[in-house]
PDB file of C-alpha atoms in Angstrom:
ATOM      1  CA  MET A  25       1.341  -6.720 -23.570  1.00 39.00           C
ATOM      2  CA  PRO A  26       1.740 -10.261 -24.978  1.00 38.00           C
ATOM      3  CA  GLU A  27      -1.138 -11.360 -27.230  1.00 42.00           C
ATOM      4  CA  ILE A  28      -3.780 -13.641 -25.623  1.00 40.00           C
ATOM      5  CA  THR A  29      -4.115 -16.551 -27.766  1.00 42.00           C
ATOM      6  CA  ASP A  30      -7.320 -18.082 -26.097  1.00 41.00           C
ATOM      7  CA  CYS A  31      -9.561 -16.654 -23.615  1.00 42.00           C
ATOM      8  CA  LEU A  32     -13.042 -17.533 -22.255  1.00 38.00           C
ATOM      9  CA  ILE A  33     -15.041 -15.355 -19.855  1.00 36.00           C
ATOM     10  CA  ASN A  34     -18.010 -16.457 -17.806  1.00 37.00           C
ATOM     11  CA  LEU A  35     -20.985 -14.372 -16.842  1.00 32.00           C
ATOM     12  CA  ASN A  36     -19.391 -13.310 -13.630  1.00 42.00           C
ATOM     13  CA  HIS A  37     -16.587 -11.649 -15.394  1.00 43.00           C
ATOM     14  CA  GLU A  38     -14.142 -14.307 -14.137  1.00 52.00           C
ATOM     15  CA  TYR A  39     -11.579 -15.969 -16.287  1.00 59.00           C
ATOM     16  CA  VAL A  40     -12.424 -19.612 -17.049  1.00 70.00           C
ATOM     17  CA  ALA A  41      -9.591 -20.386 -19.288  1.00 79.00           C
ATOM     18  CA  VAL A  42      -6.772 -18.153 -20.708  1.00 82.00           C
ATOM     19  CA  ASP A  43      -3.441 -18.942 -22.447  1.00 83.00           C
ATOM     20  CA  TRP A  44      -0.665 -16.700 -23.607  1.00 86.00           C
ATOM     21  CA  THR A  45       2.956 -16.776 -24.820  1.00 84.00           C
ATOM     22  CA  LEU A  46       5.659 -14.561 -23.453  1.00 81.00           C
ATOM     23  CA  ILE A  47       6.866 -12.483 -26.386  1.00 73.00           C
ATOM     24  CA  GLU A  48       7.976  -9.252 -24.672  1.00 80.00           C
ATOM     25  CA  THR A  49      11.494  -8.832 -23.189  1.00 79.00           C
ATOM     26  CA  THR A  50       9.860  -7.179 -20.159  1.00 80.00           C
ATOM     27  CA  ASP A  51       8.378 -10.522 -19.154  1.00 84.00           C
ATOM     28  CA  ALA A  52      11.689 -12.220 -18.922  1.00 87.00           C
ATOM     29  CA  GLY A  53      12.904 -12.789 -15.336  1.00 91.00           C
ATOM     30  CA  GLU A  54       9.461 -11.901 -13.735  1.00 92.00           C
ATOM     31  CA  ARG A  55       8.189 -14.199 -11.007  1.00 93.00           C
ATOM     32  CA  PHE A  56       5.431 -16.383 -12.151  1.00 93.00           C
ATOM     33  CA  ASP A  57       2.916 -15.231  -9.444  1.00 91.00           C
ATOM     34  CA  LYS A  58       3.680 -11.551  -9.944  1.00 89.00           C
ATOM     35  CA  HIS A  59       3.112 -11.944 -13.681  1.00 90.00           C
ATOM     36  CA  LEU A  60      -0.221 -13.617 -13.171  1.00 88.00           C
ATOM     37  CA  ALA A  61      -1.233 -10.889 -10.776  1.00 83.00           C
ATOM     38  CA  ARG A  62      -0.235  -8.174 -13.500  1.00 84.00           C
ATOM     39  CA  ARG A  63      -1.992 -10.021 -16.285  1.00 84.00           C
ATOM     40  CA  LEU A  64      -5.148 -10.917 -14.390  1.00 82.00           C
ATOM     41  CA  PRO A  65      -5.856  -7.868 -12.181  1.00 73.00           C
ATOM     42  CA  GLU A  66      -9.408  -8.844 -11.509  1.00 67.00           C
ATOM     43  CA  MET A  67      -8.354 -11.722  -9.473  1.00 73.00           C
ATOM     44  CA  SER A  68      -7.035 -11.494  -6.015  1.00 71.00           C
ATOM     45  CA  ARG A  69      -3.408 -12.475  -5.284  1.00 74.00           C
ATOM     46  CA  SER A  70      -4.538 -15.005  -2.694  1.00 74.00           C
ATOM     47  CA  ARG A  71      -6.806 -16.698  -5.302  1.00 78.00           C
ATOM     48  CA  LEU A  72      -4.052 -16.714  -7.881  1.00 85.00           C
ATOM     49  CA  GLN A  73      -1.792 -18.390  -5.241  1.00 86.00           C
ATOM     50  CA  ASP A  74      -4.422 -21.058  -4.762  1.00 85.00           C
ATOM     51  CA  LEU A  75      -4.724 -21.642  -8.496  1.00 89.00           C
ATOM     52  CA  ILE A  76      -0.927 -22.080  -8.743  1.00 92.00           C
ATOM     53  CA  LYS A  77      -0.916 -24.442  -5.667  1.00 90.00           C
ATOM     54  CA  ASP A  78      -3.780 -26.533  -7.114  1.00 89.00           C
ATOM     55  CA  GLY A  79      -2.185 -26.821 -10.578  1.00 91.00           C
ATOM     56  CA  HIS A  80      -4.767 -24.655 -12.300  1.00 90.00           C
ATOM     57  CA  ALA A  81      -2.092 -22.220 -13.361  1.00 92.00           C
ATOM     58  CA  THR A  82       0.754 -23.831 -15.317  1.00 93.00           C
ATOM     59  CA  LEU A  83       3.913 -22.956 -17.136  1.00 93.00           C
ATOM     60  CA  ASN A  84       4.638 -24.844 -20.399  1.00 94.00           C
ATOM     61  CA  GLY A  85       1.938 -27.255 -19.526  1.00 92.00           C
ATOM     62  CA  LYS A  86       3.293 -28.263 -16.138  1.00 93.00           C
ATOM     63  CA  PRO A  87       2.785 -26.993 -12.556  1.00 92.00           C
ATOM     64  CA  ALA A  88       5.289 -24.381 -11.485  1.00 93.00           C
ATOM     65  CA  LYS A  89       6.299 -22.696  -8.157  1.00 93.00           C
ATOM     66  CA  PRO A  90       5.096 -19.224  -7.598  1.00 92.00           C
ATOM     67  CA  GLY A  91       8.636 -17.819  -7.534  1.00 92.00           C
ATOM     68  CA  VAL A  92      10.020 -19.412 -10.680  1.00 93.00           C
ATOM     69  CA  ALA A  93      11.462 -16.838 -13.051  1.00 93.00           C
ATOM     70  CA  LEU A  94       9.823 -16.651 -16.553  1.00 93.00           C
ATOM     71  CA  ARG A  95      11.695 -16.812 -19.905  1.00 92.00           C
ATOM     72  CA  LEU A  96      10.802 -15.576 -23.325  1.00 91.00           C
ATOM     73  CA  GLY A  97       8.716 -18.147 -25.219  1.00 91.00           C
ATOM     74  CA  ASP A  98       7.130 -19.635 -21.986  1.00 92.00           C
ATOM     75  CA  VAL A  99       3.550 -20.492 -22.309  1.00 92.00           C
ATOM     76  CA  VAL A 100       1.267 -19.581 -19.415  1.00 92.00           C
ATOM     77  CA  SER A 101      -2.151 -21.296 -18.950  1.00 92.00           C
ATOM     78  CA  VAL A 102      -4.781 -20.569 -16.355  1.00 91.00           C
ATOM     79  CA  THR A 103      -7.919 -22.380 -15.892  1.00 88.00           C
ATOM     80  CA  VAL A 104     -10.294 -21.190 -13.149  1.00 81.00           C
ATOM     81  CA  PRO A 105     -12.748 -23.939 -11.889  1.00 77.00           C
ATOM     82  CA  GLU A 106     -16.301 -22.968 -11.417  1.00 67.00           C
ATOM     83  CA  VAL A 107     -16.960 -21.783  -7.924  1.00 57.00           C
ATOM     84  CA  ALA A 108     -18.058 -24.721  -5.771  1.00 56.00           C
ATOM     85  CA  PRO A 109     -21.517 -24.206  -4.261  1.00 53.00           C
ATOM     86  CA  VAL A 110     -21.038 -22.959  -0.682  1.00 51.00           C
ATOM     87  CA  GLU A 111     -22.062 -25.657   1.652  1.00 74.00           C
ATOM     88  CA  ILE A 112     -22.454 -23.261   4.574  1.00 83.00           C
ATOM     89  CA  LYS A 113     -26.039 -22.809   5.568  1.00 88.00           C
ATOM     90  CA  ALA A 114     -27.649 -19.406   5.937  1.00 90.00           C
ATOM     91  CA  GLN A 115     -28.718 -18.678   9.596  1.00 94.00           C
ATOM     92  CA  ASP A 116     -30.855 -15.842  10.951  1.00 95.00           C
ATOM     93  CA  ILE A 117     -28.353 -14.449  13.315  1.00 95.00           C
ATOM     94  CA  PRO A 118     -28.867 -10.819  14.373  1.00 95.00           C
ATOM     95  CA  LEU A 119     -26.362  -8.336  12.914  1.00 96.00           C
ATOM     96  CA  THR A 120     -25.765  -4.696  13.364  1.00 97.00           C
ATOM     97  CA  PHE A 121     -24.929  -2.941  10.018  1.00 97.00           C
ATOM     98  CA  LEU A 122     -23.182   0.470  10.203  1.00 98.00           C
ATOM     99  CA  TYR A 123     -23.345   0.822   6.345  1.00 98.00           C
ATOM    100  CA  GLU A 124     -24.330  -1.142   3.258  1.00 96.00           C
ATOM    101  CA  ASP A 125     -24.380  -0.605  -0.520  1.00 95.00           C
ATOM    102  CA  ALA A 126     -24.117  -2.762  -3.673  1.00 93.00           C
ATOM    103  CA  ASP A 127     -20.308  -3.440  -3.051  1.00 94.00           C
ATOM    104  CA  ILE A 128     -19.637  -3.612   0.687  1.00 95.00           C
ATOM    105  CA  ALA A 129     -21.164  -3.814   4.057  1.00 96.00           C
ATOM    106  CA  VAL A 130     -19.654  -2.607   7.356  1.00 98.00           C
ATOM    107  CA  LEU A 131     -20.916  -4.085  10.532  1.00 97.00           C
ATOM    108  CA  ASP A 132     -20.484  -3.975  14.294  1.00 98.00           C
ATOM    109  CA  LYS A 133     -19.560  -7.654  15.223  1.00 97.00           C
ATOM    110  CA  PRO A 134     -20.640  -8.654  18.636  1.00 97.00           C
ATOM    111  CA  PRO A 135     -18.206 -10.394  21.032  1.00 96.00           C
ATOM    112  CA  GLY A 136     -18.560 -14.250  21.125  1.00 95.00           C
ATOM    113  CA  LEU A 137     -19.296 -14.512  17.411  1.00 95.00           C
ATOM    114  CA  VAL A 138     -16.724 -16.545  15.265  1.00 94.00           C
ATOM    115  CA  VAL A 139     -16.072 -15.035  11.879  1.00 93.00           C
ATOM    116  CA  HIS A 140     -16.104 -18.131   9.720  1.00 86.00           C
ATOM    117  CA  PRO A 141     -16.756 -21.817  10.015  1.00 83.00           C
ATOM    118  CA  ALA A 142     -13.789 -24.064  11.112  1.00 75.00           C
ATOM    119  CA  GLU A 143     -13.125 -27.116  13.034  1.00 67.00           C
ATOM    120  CA  GLY A 144     -15.232 -26.921  16.218  1.00 72.00           C
ATOM    121  CA  ASN A 145     -17.458 -24.140  14.874  1.00 77.00           C
ATOM    122  CA  PRO A 146     -19.236 -25.614  11.837  1.00 81.00           C
ATOM    123  CA  ASP A 147     -22.030 -23.054  12.085  1.00 89.00           C
ATOM    124  CA  GLY A 148     -23.438 -20.149  14.192  1.00 93.00           C
ATOM    125  CA  THR A 149     -20.713 -17.849  12.665  1.00 94.00           C
ATOM    126  CA  LEU A 150     -20.595 -14.468  11.107  1.00 94.00           C
ATOM    127  CA  VAL A 151     -20.499 -16.078   7.644  1.00 92.00           C
ATOM    128  CA  ASN A 152     -23.708 -17.997   8.358  1.00 93.00           C
ATOM    129  CA  ALA A 153     -25.305 -14.737   9.339  1.00 94.00           C
ATOM    130  CA  LEU A 154     -24.025 -12.900   6.268  1.00 93.00           C
ATOM    131  CA  LEU A 155     -25.420 -15.522   3.953  1.00 91.00           C
ATOM    132  CA  HIS A 156     -28.873 -14.898   5.481  1.00 92.00           C
ATOM    133  CA  HIS A 157     -28.696 -11.033   5.347  1.00 92.00           C
ATOM    134  CA  ILE A 158     -26.810 -10.570   2.045  1.00 90.00           C
ATOM    135  CA  ASP A 159     -27.917 -12.137  -1.377  1.00 82.00           C
ATOM    136  CA  ASP A 160     -25.390 -13.681  -3.758  1.00 73.00           C
ATOM    137  CA  LEU A 161     -22.470 -13.668  -1.396  1.00 75.00           C
ATOM    138  CA  SER A 162     -21.548 -17.264  -2.145  1.00 56.00           C
ATOM    139  CA  GLY A 163     -18.007 -17.724  -3.484  1.00 62.00           C
ATOM    140  CA  ILE A 164     -16.784 -14.081  -2.865  1.00 66.00           C
ATOM    141  CA  GLY A 165     -13.293 -14.531  -1.452  1.00 62.00           C
ATOM    142  CA  GLY A 166     -13.480 -18.346  -1.202  1.00 61.00           C
ATOM    143  CA  GLU A 167     -15.752 -21.151  -0.502  1.00 59.00           C
ATOM    144  CA  MET A 168     -15.567 -21.205   3.250  1.00 63.00           C
ATOM    145  CA  ARG A 169     -15.073 -17.461   3.773  1.00 75.00           C
ATOM    146  CA  PRO A 170     -17.559 -15.725   1.430  1.00 82.00           C
ATOM    147  CA  GLY A 171     -17.197 -12.024   1.592  1.00 87.00           C
ATOM    148  CA  ILE A 172     -14.623 -11.984   4.418  1.00 90.00           C
ATOM    149  CA  VAL A 173     -11.713  -9.468   3.867  1.00 92.00           C
ATOM    150  CA  HIS A 174     -10.245  -9.533   7.466  1.00 92.00           C
ATOM    151  CA  ARG A 175     -11.262 -11.066  10.673  1.00 91.00           C
ATOM    152  CA  LEU A 176     -11.672 -10.245  14.315  1.00 95.00           C
ATOM    153  CA  ASP A 177     -11.062 -12.812  16.997  1.00 94.00           C
ATOM    154  CA  LYS A 178     -14.188 -14.562  18.312  1.00 94.00           C
ATOM    155  CA  ASP A 179     -14.330 -12.386  21.556  1.00 96.00           C
ATOM    156  CA  THR A 180     -13.298  -9.079  20.000  1.00 98.00           C
ATOM    157  CA  SER A 181     -16.172  -6.800  18.950  1.00 98.00           C
ATOM    158  CA  GLY A 182     -16.399  -3.848  16.558  1.00 98.00           C
ATOM    159  CA  CYS A 183     -16.038  -2.733  12.952  1.00 98.00           C
ATOM    160  CA  MET A 184     -15.598  -5.196  10.210  1.00 97.00           C
ATOM    161  CA  VAL A 185     -15.995  -4.556   6.407  1.00 97.00           C
ATOM    162  CA  VAL A 186     -17.310  -7.228   4.089  1.00 95.00           C
ATOM    163  CA  ALA A 187     -16.986  -7.358   0.325  1.00 94.00           C
ATOM    164  CA  LYS A 188     -20.196  -8.205  -1.805  1.00 92.00           C
ATOM    165  CA  ASN A 189     -18.327  -8.813  -5.140  1.00 89.00           C
ATOM    166  CA  ASP A 190     -14.949 -10.034  -6.364  1.00 86.00           C
ATOM    167  CA  THR A 191     -13.764  -6.599  -7.262  1.00 89.00           C
ATOM    168  CA  ALA A 192     -14.548  -5.110  -3.940  1.00 92.00           C
ATOM    169  CA  HIS A 193     -12.893  -8.110  -2.261  1.00 91.00           C
ATOM    170  CA  ARG A 194      -9.701  -7.804  -4.302  1.00 89.00           C
ATOM    171  CA  ARG A 195      -9.316  -4.048  -3.742  1.00 93.00           C
ATOM    172  CA  LEU A 196     -10.064  -4.210  -0.048  1.00 94.00           C
ATOM    173  CA  THR A 197      -7.628  -7.039   0.389  1.00 91.00           C
ATOM    174  CA  GLU A 198      -5.038  -4.982  -1.327  1.00 92.00           C
ATOM    175  CA  ALA A 199      -5.823  -1.964   0.921  1.00 95.00           C
ATOM    176  CA  PHE A 200      -5.337  -4.075   3.932  1.00 93.00           C
ATOM    177  CA  SER A 201      -2.071  -5.544   2.618  1.00 90.00           C
ATOM    178  CA  GLU A 202      -0.721  -2.089   1.628  1.00 93.00           C
ATOM    179  CA  ARG A 203      -1.837  -0.583   4.899  1.00 93.00           C
ATOM    180  CA  ARG A 204      -4.123   1.952   3.334  1.00 96.00           C
ATOM    181  CA  LEU A 205      -6.728   1.798   6.159  1.00 96.00           C
ATOM    182  CA  THR A 206      -6.979   3.259   9.603  1.00 97.00           C
ATOM    183  CA  LYS A 207      -7.764   0.750  12.307  1.00 98.00           C
ATOM    184  CA  ILE A 208      -8.227   1.924  15.879  1.00 98.00           C
ATOM    185  CA  TYR A 209      -9.001  -0.308  18.773  1.00 98.00           C
ATOM    186  CA  LEU A 210      -9.704   0.115  22.382  1.00 98.00           C
ATOM    187  CA  ALA A 211      -8.350  -2.382  25.002  1.00 98.00           C
ATOM    188  CA  VAL A 212      -8.563  -2.419  28.814  1.00 98.00           C
ATOM    189  CA  VAL A 213      -5.426  -3.979  30.256  1.00 98.00           C
ATOM    190  CA  ASN A 214      -4.450  -5.390  33.600  1.00 98.00           C
ATOM    191  CA  GLY A 215      -2.188  -2.822  35.216  1.00 97.00           C
ATOM    192  CA  VAL A 216      -0.920   0.591  33.970  1.00 97.00           C
ATOM    193  CA  PRO A 217       2.078   0.827  31.639  1.00 97.00           C
ATOM    194  CA  ARG A 218       4.939   3.018  32.793  1.00 95.00           C
ATOM    195  CA  GLU A 219       4.770   5.161  29.779  1.00 96.00           C
ATOM    196  CA  ARG A 220       1.680   7.117  28.583  1.00 96.00           C
ATOM    197  CA  GLY A 221       2.074   5.993  24.978  1.00 98.00           C
ATOM    198  CA  GLY A 222       4.436   4.832  22.278  1.00 98.00           C
ATOM    199  CA  ARG A 223       5.153   2.697  19.255  1.00 98.00           C
ATOM    200  CA  ILE A 224       5.640  -1.017  19.463  1.00 98.00           C
ATOM    201  CA  GLN A 225       7.495  -2.407  16.507  1.00 96.00           C
ATOM    202  CA  ASN A 226       8.773  -6.056  16.334  1.00 95.00           C
ATOM    203  CA  TYR A 227       8.091  -9.364  14.837  1.00 94.00           C
ATOM    204  CA  ILE A 228       5.268 -11.733  15.648  1.00 94.00           C
ATOM    205  CA  GLY A 229       5.015 -15.475  14.895  1.00 90.00           C
ATOM    206  CA  ARG A 230       3.669 -18.757  16.176  1.00 86.00           C
ATOM    207  CA  HIS A 231       4.845 -19.706  19.757  1.00 86.00           C
ATOM    208  CA  ALA A 232       7.565 -22.196  19.795  1.00 79.00           C
ATOM    209  CA  VAL A 233       5.829 -24.492  22.239  1.00 81.00           C
ATOM    210  CA  ASP A 234       2.163 -23.572  22.431  1.00 84.00           C
ATOM    211  CA  ARG A 235       0.902 -23.511  18.808  1.00 73.00           C
ATOM    212  CA  LYS A 236      -2.317 -21.785  19.767  1.00 81.00           C
ATOM    213  CA  ARG A 237      -0.463 -18.763  20.875  1.00 90.00           C
ATOM    214  CA  MET A 238       1.487 -16.060  18.979  1.00 93.00           C
ATOM    215  CA  ALA A 239       4.634 -14.480  20.410  1.00 94.00           C
ATOM    216  CA  ILE A 240       7.227 -11.817  19.787  1.00 94.00           C
ATOM    217  CA  LEU A 241      10.135 -13.464  18.076  1.00 92.00           C
ATOM    218  CA  LEU A 242      13.395 -11.824  19.117  1.00 82.00           C
ATOM    219  CA  ASP A 243      15.426 -13.422  16.397  1.00 70.00           C
ATOM    220  CA  GLY A 244      13.582 -11.319  13.724  1.00 68.00           C
ATOM    221  CA  ALA A 245      11.554 -14.368  12.423  1.00 80.00           C
ATOM    222  CA  GLY A 246       7.813 -14.127  11.891  1.00 85.00           C
ATOM    223  CA  LYS A 247       6.144 -11.004  10.451  1.00 90.00           C
ATOM    224  CA  GLU A 248       6.596  -7.370  11.257  1.00 93.00           C
ATOM    225  CA  ALA A 249       3.941  -6.025  13.700  1.00 95.00           C
ATOM    226  CA  VAL A 250       3.482  -2.303  14.525  1.00 97.00           C
ATOM    227  CA  THR A 251       1.130  -0.753  17.020  1.00 98.00           C
ATOM    228  CA  GLU A 252       0.965   2.861  18.090  1.00 98.00           C
ATOM    229  CA  TRP A 253      -0.682   3.194  21.468  1.00 98.00           C
ATOM    230  CA  LYS A 254      -1.647   5.668  24.199  1.00 98.00           C
ATOM    231  CA  ILE A 255      -3.304   5.579  27.522  1.00 97.00           C
ATOM    232  CA  LEU A 256      -6.785   7.219  27.631  1.00 96.00           C
ATOM    233  CA  SER A 257      -7.655   6.684  31.253  1.00 96.00           C
ATOM    234  CA  THR A 258      -7.021   4.478  34.281  1.00 96.00           C
ATOM    235  CA  HIS A 259      -9.631   2.983  36.710  1.00 95.00           C
ATOM    236  CA  GLN A 260      -9.261   0.258  39.417  1.00 95.00           C
ATOM    237  CA  GLY A 261      -5.548  -0.125  38.550  1.00 96.00           C
ATOM    238  CA  CYS A 262      -6.278  -0.953  34.993  1.00 97.00           C
ATOM    239  CA  ALA A 263      -5.705   1.213  31.843  1.00 97.00           C
ATOM    240  CA  LEU A 264      -7.875   1.956  28.861  1.00 98.00           C
ATOM    241  CA  ILE A 265      -5.480   1.944  25.826  1.00 98.00           C
ATOM    242  CA  GLN A 266      -6.164   3.253  22.322  1.00 98.00           C
ATOM    243  CA  CYS A 267      -4.295   1.165  19.781  1.00 98.00           C
ATOM    244  CA  ARG A 268      -3.699   1.986  16.142  1.00 98.00           C
ATOM    245  CA  LEU A 269      -2.716  -0.942  14.026  1.00 97.00           C
ATOM    246  CA  LEU A 270      -0.243  -0.273  11.258  1.00 96.00           C
ATOM    247  CA  THR A 271      -0.161  -4.018  10.608  1.00 95.00           C
ATOM    248  CA  GLY A 272      -2.654  -6.819  11.027  1.00 93.00           C
ATOM    249  CA  ARG A 273      -1.022  -9.867  12.623  1.00 93.00           C
ATOM    250  CA  THR A 274      -2.903 -12.649  14.332  1.00 92.00           C
ATOM    251  CA  HIS A 275      -3.344 -11.545  18.046  1.00 96.00           C
ATOM    252  CA  GLN A 276      -1.219  -8.594  17.528  1.00 97.00           C
ATOM    253  CA  ILE A 277      -2.738  -6.200  20.085  1.00 98.00           C
ATOM    254  CA  ARG A 278      -3.070  -9.111  22.622  1.00 98.00           C
ATOM    255  CA  VAL A 279       0.644 -10.169  22.225  1.00 98.00           C
ATOM    256  CA  HIS A 280       1.868  -6.539  22.313  1.00 98.00           C
ATOM    257  CA  MET A 281      -0.011  -5.646  25.418  1.00 98.00           C
ATOM    258  CA  LYS A 282       1.090  -8.853  27.152  1.00 97.00           C
ATOM    259  CA  GLU A 283       4.763  -9.051  26.120  1.00 96.00           C
ATOM    260  CA  ALA A 284       5.797  -5.518  25.186  1.00 97.00           C
ATOM    261  CA  LEU A 285       3.800  -3.653  27.920  1.00 98.00           C
ATOM    262  CA  GLN A 286       3.651  -6.420  30.484  1.00 97.00           C
ATOM    263  CA  CYS A 287      -0.123  -5.640  30.802  1.00 98.00           C
ATOM    264  CA  PRO A 288      -2.320  -8.205  29.316  1.00 98.00           C
ATOM    265  CA  ILE A 289      -5.802  -7.417  28.269  1.00 98.00           C
ATOM    266  CA  LEU A 290      -8.594  -8.016  30.779  1.00 98.00           C
ATOM    267  CA  GLY A 291     -10.544 -11.255  30.206  1.00 97.00           C
ATOM    268  CA  ASP A 292      -7.911 -12.634  27.826  1.00 97.00           C
ATOM    269  CA  PRO A 293      -7.988 -16.462  28.450  1.00 95.00           C
ATOM    270  CA  ILE A 294      -4.926 -17.113  26.255  1.00 95.00           C
ATOM    271  CA  TYR A 295      -2.553 -14.475  27.379  1.00 96.00           C
ATOM    272  CA  GLY A 296      -4.088 -12.935  30.493  1.00 94.00           C
ATOM    273  CA  HIS A 297      -5.027 -15.504  33.342  1.00 93.00           C
ATOM    274  CA  PRO A 298      -8.356 -13.774  33.944  1.00 95.00           C
ATOM    275  CA  SER A 299      -8.855 -15.256  37.351  1.00 95.00           C
ATOM    276  CA  ARG A 300      -5.637 -13.551  38.631  1.00 94.00           C
ATOM    277  CA  GLN A 301      -6.396 -10.024  37.215  1.00 97.00           C
ATOM    278  CA  ARG A 302      -7.373  -6.991  39.089  1.00 96.00           C
ATOM    279  CA  VAL A 303     -10.802  -6.656  37.582  1.00 96.00           C
ATOM    280  CA  HIS A 304     -12.980  -9.555  36.377  1.00 96.00           C
ATOM    281  CA  THR A 305     -14.838  -8.961  33.236  1.00 96.00           C
ATOM    282  CA  PRO A 306     -17.375 -11.074  31.289  1.00 95.00           C
ATOM    283  CA  ARG A 307     -15.421 -10.830  28.003  1.00 97.00           C
ATOM    284  CA  LEU A 308     -12.199  -9.977  26.409  1.00 98.00           C
ATOM    285  CA  MET A 309     -11.764  -6.311  26.650  1.00 98.00           C
ATOM    286  CA  LEU A 310     -10.820  -5.548  23.055  1.00 98.00           C
ATOM    287  CA  HIS A 311     -13.011  -3.541  20.671  1.00 98.00           C
ATOM    288  CA  ALA A 312     -12.452  -2.559  17.078  1.00 98.00           C
ATOM    289  CA  TRP A 313     -13.519   0.948  17.691  1.00 98.00           C
ATOM    290  CA  LYS A 314     -12.954   2.890  14.340  1.00 98.00           C
ATOM    291  CA  LEU A 315     -12.202   1.849  10.806  1.00 98.00           C
ATOM    292  CA  ALA A 316     -11.580   4.228   7.852  1.00 98.00           C
ATOM    293  CA  PHE A 317     -10.750   3.478   4.273  1.00 98.00           C
ATOM    294  CA  ASN A 318     -11.469   4.481   0.661  1.00 98.00           C
ATOM    295  CA  HIS A 319     -14.433   2.844  -0.926  1.00 98.00           C
ATOM    296  CA  PRO A 320     -13.112   0.053  -3.087  1.00 96.00           C
ATOM    297  CA  ILE A 321     -15.186   0.955  -6.156  1.00 96.00           C
ATOM    298  CA  HIS A 322     -15.648   4.899  -6.253  1.00 96.00           C
ATOM    299  CA  ASP A 323     -12.673   5.656  -3.917  1.00 97.00           C
ATOM    300  CA  GLN A 324     -14.630   7.871  -1.588  1.00 97.00           C
ATOM    301  CA  PRO A 325     -13.224   8.250   1.978  1.00 98.00           C
ATOM    302  CA  MET A 326     -15.295   6.517   4.500  1.00 98.00           C
ATOM    303  CA  ALA A 327     -15.099   6.330   8.223  1.00 98.00           C
ATOM    304  CA  PHE A 328     -17.033   4.229  10.837  1.00 98.00           C
ATOM    305  CA  GLU A 329     -17.274   3.939  14.517  1.00 98.00           C
ATOM    306  CA  ALA A 330     -18.659   0.934  16.475  1.00 98.00           C
ATOM    307  CA  LYS A 331     -20.730   1.744  19.523  1.00 96.00           C
ATOM    308  CA  LEU A 332     -18.804   1.501  22.719  1.00 95.00           C
ATOM    309  CA  PRO A 333     -19.723  -1.811  24.599  1.00 96.00           C
ATOM    310  CA  PRO A 334     -21.136  -1.127  28.076  1.00 96.00           C
ATOM    311  CA  GLU A 335     -18.276  -2.987  29.715  1.00 96.00           C
ATOM    312  CA  PHE A 336     -15.902  -0.194  28.659  1.00 97.00           C
ATOM    313  CA  GLU A 337     -17.947   2.699  30.131  1.00 94.00           C
ATOM    314  CA  PRO A 338     -16.304   2.869  33.530  1.00 94.00           C
ATOM    315  CA  TRP A 339     -12.943   3.615  31.849  1.00 95.00           C
ATOM    316  CA  MET A 340     -14.494   6.083  29.415  1.00 89.00           C
ATOM    317  CA  LYS A 341     -15.767   8.228  32.258  1.00 81.00           C
ATOM    318  CA  MET A 342     -12.197   8.658  33.554  1.00 72.00           C
ATOM    319  CA  THR A 343     -10.225  11.684  32.327  1.00 51.00           C
ATOM    320  CA  LYS A 344      -6.776  11.418  33.926  1.00 51.00           C
ATOM    321  CA  PRO A 345      -4.430   9.116  31.961  1.00 45.00           C
ATOM    322  CA  GLU A 346      -1.574   9.728  34.171  1.00 44.00           C
ATOM    323  CA  GLY A 347      -3.494   8.670  37.350  1.00 45.00           C
ATOM    324  CA  ASN A 348      -2.771   5.489  39.180  1.00 45.00           C
ATOM    325  CA  ASP A 349      -6.286   4.648  40.500  1.00 43.00           C
ATOM    326  CA  GLU A 350      -9.411   6.641  40.247  1.00 41.00           C
ATOM    327  CA  THR A 351     -11.677   4.317  42.219  1.00 34.00           C
TER     328      THR A 351
END
């Protein structure tokens, strides 16, 4: 490894300032961002990308693009600004925890709860609740999304894992990125698909006209999205479908049910036209049922299941997935 010429570490084991000169031939030609990720493994890639974008990671004293190729003799400098105080206020919002230790927490998110503050939702979010229930969460994973590794849509319920320190956050983020988790959802859709199950694999990206929606992009643009699905039961002309996510794209299940199976999820105001559906429900019928992963610190396999919401019970009582209507 090249010799680090200057390094300061703060009490949170986070790099404050570090400089080094490329003196090994193996460094030549390596991308700037990948080099930083290799040299500073305690920092998440998303945070390193932010440091590059904000000019806190420089090449030969100047800002550089993430993909620039390095050369022998280049000087890399990284300065990490102190974490800004989180301005989000803690709020005593009830949460159901499925598991908690010093590194992570797994909870059953209720429907209707936004995950993190954003325009139109300044408070009353899952993050506000987490700041009340978990000490020293501020700054883990970013100022506005402390502890958040992944997200569920506002109206989706079920399993979520939260990181309680930077190491857990980085390793969980990598596990999601590298698809080393099992994510199983339940969805009740309007209608019954022709097949009993299958695999949907395509590309999802922003809708060309409606920027609030996502869509399957036939030209191969967007990001790969893969969902394995099977019908568990049918009731009142609607099907309960188990979905295993192999990727985690925005609105992935909602788009795949609507566009690939032609059966939008019940209660989906963006993709489903709830007033025209066979069954009227008080919520989006999508539930993050099961989540399994290896613990980010001690690597122990862990599996969790979120209690089935009562709105799903009529379909769980059915036992004939090939039936058309068991009313």
